[in-house]
Tab-separated table of C-alpha atoms in Angstrom:
chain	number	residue	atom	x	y	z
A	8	UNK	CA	92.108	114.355	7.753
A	9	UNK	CA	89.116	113.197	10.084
A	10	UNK	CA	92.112	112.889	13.045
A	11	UNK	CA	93.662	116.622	12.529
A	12	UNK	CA	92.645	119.442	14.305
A	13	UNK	CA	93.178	122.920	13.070
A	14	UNK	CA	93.093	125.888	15.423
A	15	UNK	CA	93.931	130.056	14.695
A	16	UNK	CA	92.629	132.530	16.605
A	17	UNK	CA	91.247	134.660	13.383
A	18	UNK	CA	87.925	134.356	12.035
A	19	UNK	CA	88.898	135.561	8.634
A	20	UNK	CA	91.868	132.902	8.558
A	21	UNK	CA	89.559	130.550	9.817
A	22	UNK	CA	86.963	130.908	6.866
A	23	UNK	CA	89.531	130.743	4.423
A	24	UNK	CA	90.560	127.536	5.545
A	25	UNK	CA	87.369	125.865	5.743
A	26	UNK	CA	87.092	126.567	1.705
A	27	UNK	CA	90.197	124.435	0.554
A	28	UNK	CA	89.041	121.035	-0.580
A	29	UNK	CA	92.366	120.042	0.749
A	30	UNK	CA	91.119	120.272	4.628
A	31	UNK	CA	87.996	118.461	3.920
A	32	UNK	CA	87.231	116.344	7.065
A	33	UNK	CA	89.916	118.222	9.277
A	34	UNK	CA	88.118	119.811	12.265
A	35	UNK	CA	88.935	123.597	11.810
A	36	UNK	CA	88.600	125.391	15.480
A	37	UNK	CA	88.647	129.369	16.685
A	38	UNK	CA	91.408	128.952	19.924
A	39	UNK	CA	94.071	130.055	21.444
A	40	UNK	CA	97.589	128.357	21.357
A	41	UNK	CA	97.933	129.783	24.919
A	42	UNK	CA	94.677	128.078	26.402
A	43	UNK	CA	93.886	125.077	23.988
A	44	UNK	CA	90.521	123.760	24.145
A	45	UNK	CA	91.646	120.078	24.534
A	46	UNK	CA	92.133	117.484	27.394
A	47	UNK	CA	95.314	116.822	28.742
A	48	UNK	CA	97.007	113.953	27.397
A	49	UNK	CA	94.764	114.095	24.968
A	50	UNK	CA	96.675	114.197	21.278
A	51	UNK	CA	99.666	112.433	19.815
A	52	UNK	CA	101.019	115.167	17.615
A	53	UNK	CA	101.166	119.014	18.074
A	54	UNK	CA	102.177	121.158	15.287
A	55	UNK	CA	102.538	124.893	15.444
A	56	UNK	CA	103.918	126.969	12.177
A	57	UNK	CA	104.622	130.293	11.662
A	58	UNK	CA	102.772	131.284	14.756
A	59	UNK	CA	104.686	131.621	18.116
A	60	UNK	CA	106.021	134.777	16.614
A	61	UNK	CA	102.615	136.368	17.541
A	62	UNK	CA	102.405	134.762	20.901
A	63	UNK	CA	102.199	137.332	23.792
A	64	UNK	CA	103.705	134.284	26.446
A	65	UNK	CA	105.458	131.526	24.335
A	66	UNK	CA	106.337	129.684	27.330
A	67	UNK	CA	102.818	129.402	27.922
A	68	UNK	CA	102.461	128.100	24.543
A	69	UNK	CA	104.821	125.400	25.046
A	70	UNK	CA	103.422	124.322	27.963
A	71	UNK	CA	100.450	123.863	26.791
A	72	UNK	CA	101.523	121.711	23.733
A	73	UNK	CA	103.157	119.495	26.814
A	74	UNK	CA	99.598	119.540	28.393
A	75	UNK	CA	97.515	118.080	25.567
A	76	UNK	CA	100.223	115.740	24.106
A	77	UNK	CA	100.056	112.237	25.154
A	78	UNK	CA	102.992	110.331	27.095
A	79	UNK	CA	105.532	109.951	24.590
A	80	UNK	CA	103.542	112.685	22.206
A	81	UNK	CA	105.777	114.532	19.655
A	82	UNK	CA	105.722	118.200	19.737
A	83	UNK	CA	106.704	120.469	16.471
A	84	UNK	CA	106.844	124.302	16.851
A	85	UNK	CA	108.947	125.850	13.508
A	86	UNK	CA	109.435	129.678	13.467
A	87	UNK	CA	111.888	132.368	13.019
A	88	UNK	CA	115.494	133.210	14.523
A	89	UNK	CA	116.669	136.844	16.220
A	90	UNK	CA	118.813	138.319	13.223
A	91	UNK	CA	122.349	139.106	13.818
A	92	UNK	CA	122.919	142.011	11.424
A	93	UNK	CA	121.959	145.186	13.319
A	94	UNK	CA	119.411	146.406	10.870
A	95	UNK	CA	117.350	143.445	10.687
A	96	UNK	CA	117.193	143.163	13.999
A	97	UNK	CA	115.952	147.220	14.691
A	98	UNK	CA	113.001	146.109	11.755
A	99	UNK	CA	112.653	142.199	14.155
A	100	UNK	CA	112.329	144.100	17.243
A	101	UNK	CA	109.209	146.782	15.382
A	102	UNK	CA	107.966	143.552	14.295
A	103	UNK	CA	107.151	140.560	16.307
A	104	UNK	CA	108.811	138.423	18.244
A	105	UNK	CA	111.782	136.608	16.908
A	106	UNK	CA	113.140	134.235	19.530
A	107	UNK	CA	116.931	133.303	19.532
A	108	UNK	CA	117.629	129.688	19.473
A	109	UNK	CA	118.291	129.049	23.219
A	110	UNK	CA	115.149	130.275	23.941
A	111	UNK	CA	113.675	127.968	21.843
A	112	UNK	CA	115.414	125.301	23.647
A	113	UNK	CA	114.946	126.452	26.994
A	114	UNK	CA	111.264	126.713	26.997
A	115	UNK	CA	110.533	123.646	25.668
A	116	UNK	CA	113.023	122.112	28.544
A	117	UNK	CA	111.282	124.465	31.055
A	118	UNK	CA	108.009	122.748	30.118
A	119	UNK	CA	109.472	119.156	30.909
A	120	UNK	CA	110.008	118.737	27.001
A	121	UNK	CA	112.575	115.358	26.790
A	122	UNK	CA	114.611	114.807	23.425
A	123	UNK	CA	114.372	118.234	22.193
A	124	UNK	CA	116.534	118.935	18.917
A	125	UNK	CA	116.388	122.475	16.817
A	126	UNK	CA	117.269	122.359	13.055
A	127	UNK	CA	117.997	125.441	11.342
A	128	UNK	CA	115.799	125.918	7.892
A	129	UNK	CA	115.615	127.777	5.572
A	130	UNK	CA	115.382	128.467	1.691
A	131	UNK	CA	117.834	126.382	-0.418
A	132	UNK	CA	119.728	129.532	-1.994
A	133	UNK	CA	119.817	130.862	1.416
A	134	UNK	CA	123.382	128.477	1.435
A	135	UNK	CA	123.323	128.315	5.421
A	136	UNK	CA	123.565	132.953	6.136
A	137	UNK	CA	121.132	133.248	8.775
A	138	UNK	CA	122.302	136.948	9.360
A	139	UNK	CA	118.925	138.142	8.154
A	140	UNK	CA	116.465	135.808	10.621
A	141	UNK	CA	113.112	135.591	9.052
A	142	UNK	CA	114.323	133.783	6.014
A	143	UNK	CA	116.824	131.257	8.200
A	144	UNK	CA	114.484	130.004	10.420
A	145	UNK	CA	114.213	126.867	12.778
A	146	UNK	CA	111.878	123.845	13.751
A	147	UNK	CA	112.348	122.568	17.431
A	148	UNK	CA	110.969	118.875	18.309
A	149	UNK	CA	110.472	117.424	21.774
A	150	UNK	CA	108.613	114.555	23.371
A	151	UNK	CA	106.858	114.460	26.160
A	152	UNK	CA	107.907	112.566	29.306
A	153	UNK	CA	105.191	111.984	31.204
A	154	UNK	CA	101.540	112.306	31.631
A	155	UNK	CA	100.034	114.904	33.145
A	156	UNK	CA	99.989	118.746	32.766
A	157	UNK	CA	103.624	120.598	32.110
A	158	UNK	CA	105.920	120.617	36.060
A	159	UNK	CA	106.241	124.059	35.228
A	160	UNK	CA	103.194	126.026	36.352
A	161	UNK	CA	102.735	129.419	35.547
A	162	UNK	CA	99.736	130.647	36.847
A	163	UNK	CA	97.101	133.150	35.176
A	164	UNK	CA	97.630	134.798	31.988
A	165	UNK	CA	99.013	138.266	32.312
A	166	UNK	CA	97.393	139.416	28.649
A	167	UNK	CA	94.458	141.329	29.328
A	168	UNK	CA	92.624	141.716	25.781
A	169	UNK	CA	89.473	143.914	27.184
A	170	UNK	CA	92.032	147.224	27.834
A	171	UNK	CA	94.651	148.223	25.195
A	172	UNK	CA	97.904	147.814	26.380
A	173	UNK	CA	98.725	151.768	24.513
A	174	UNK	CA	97.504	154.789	23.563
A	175	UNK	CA	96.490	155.529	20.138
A	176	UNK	CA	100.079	157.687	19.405
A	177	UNK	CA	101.542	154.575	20.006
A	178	UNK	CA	99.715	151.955	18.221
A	179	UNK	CA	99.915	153.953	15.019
A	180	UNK	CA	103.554	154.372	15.323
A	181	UNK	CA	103.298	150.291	15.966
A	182	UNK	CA	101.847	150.291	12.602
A	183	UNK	CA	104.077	152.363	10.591
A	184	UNK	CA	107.026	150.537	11.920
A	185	UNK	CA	105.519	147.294	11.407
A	186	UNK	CA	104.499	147.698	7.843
A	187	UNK	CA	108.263	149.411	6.972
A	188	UNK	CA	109.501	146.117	8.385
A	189	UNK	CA	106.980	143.847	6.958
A	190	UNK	CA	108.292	145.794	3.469
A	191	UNK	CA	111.831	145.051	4.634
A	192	UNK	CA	111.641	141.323	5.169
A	193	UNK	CA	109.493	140.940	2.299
A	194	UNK	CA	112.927	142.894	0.170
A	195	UNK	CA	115.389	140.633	2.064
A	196	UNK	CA	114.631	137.132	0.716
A	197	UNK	CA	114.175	139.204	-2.579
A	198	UNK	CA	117.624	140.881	-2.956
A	199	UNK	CA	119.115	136.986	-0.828
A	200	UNK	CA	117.728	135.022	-4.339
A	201	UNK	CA	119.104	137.831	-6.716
A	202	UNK	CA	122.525	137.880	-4.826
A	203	UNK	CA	122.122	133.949	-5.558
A	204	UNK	CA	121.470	133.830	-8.755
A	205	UNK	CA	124.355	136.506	-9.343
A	206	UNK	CA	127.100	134.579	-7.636
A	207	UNK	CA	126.234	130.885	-9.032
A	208	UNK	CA	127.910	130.987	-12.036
A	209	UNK	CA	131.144	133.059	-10.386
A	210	UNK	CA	130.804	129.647	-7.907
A	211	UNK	CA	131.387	127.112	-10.580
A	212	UNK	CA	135.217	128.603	-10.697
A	213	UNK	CA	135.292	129.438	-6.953
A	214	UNK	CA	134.115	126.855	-4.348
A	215	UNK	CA	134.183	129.420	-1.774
A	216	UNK	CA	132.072	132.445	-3.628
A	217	UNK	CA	128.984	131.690	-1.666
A	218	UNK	CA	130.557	131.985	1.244
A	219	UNK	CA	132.490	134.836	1.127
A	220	UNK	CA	129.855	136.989	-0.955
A	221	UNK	CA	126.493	135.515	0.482
């Protein structure tokens, strides 16, 4: 634990961590995955979880992971997939950000990212469906080539967190819409498991019920 570093950008998140006996000894920071607070080709490992959905710049993001990584450093960023049924994607889109899979692969190539391989995940009753994106999501490894910051350069950071970026209208109808869809995708992976527990027995007569029915 002494050799992991642990960075989120909330306080609240932050405290919460530092309580779990399990991170005892892991160095718990307050940073931002766009701007991280480390040397370059400084770290051999870079995880990132379940957070370049709330990334304003992801490409930014990635780059950065190049930056810190040592020469021949392994990067890991896991997240969710764009949805392909139409109503999951109108709740993805009032969300937050869910990437498709090129775009996955293209910024961490962008960033001078060698060896980079996506794998689709996801729950084990899911049975492969990604139609719903949140639940059928993806991790994306890469090393990195060479020392030295990422080739591509991007210049200052276009988020500007003194003003707000809408009026108040808007950010409460931001809110409504993202708690109906944080309700939604909170359902989906509900009613995915019942539909899974309904069709297992039908599939020990029919090879193909998940399949067709999933």
């Amino acid at each position: 634990p002494e050799k992991i570093t642990m960075i989120d950008q909330s306080p609240h998140q932050l405290a919460k961590a530092k309580k779990k006996e399990q991170l005892k000894g892991v160095t718990i920071l307050e940073g931002d995955a766009e701007d991280l607070p480390f040397e370059t080709d400084s770290k051999d490992r870079y995880v990132s979880a379940g957070s370049i959905e709330y990334w304003p710049e992801p490409q930014r993001g990635i780059c950065e992971a190049y930056r810190v990584l040592k020469p021949g450093g392994l990067a890991c960023v896991i997240g969710p997939v764009y949805p392909t049924n139409p109503i999951s994607r109108f709740f993805a889109d009032a969300w937050m950000l869910f990437p498709t899979e090129k775009e996955y692969i293209d910024w961490f190539t962008a960033a001078g990212f060698k060896d980079v391989q996506l794998k689709r995940i996801g729950p084990w009753w899911y049975h492969g469906v990604r139609r719903h994106g949140l639940i059928m999501g993806c991790s994306v490894t890469a090393r990195k080539a060479a020392i030295g910051e990422s080739p591509l350069q991007l210049g200052p950071k276009e988020e500007d967190v003194t003003k707000p970026s809408v009026g108040a209208a808007a950010r409460l109808t931001r809110l409504i819409l993202g708690t109906a869809a944080g309700f939604y995708y909170f359902c989906v992976p509900v009613y995915m498991l019942l539909k899974h527990l309904l069709i297992w027995p039908l599939s020990l007569v029919w090879k193909g019920a998940h399949k067709r029915l999933m």
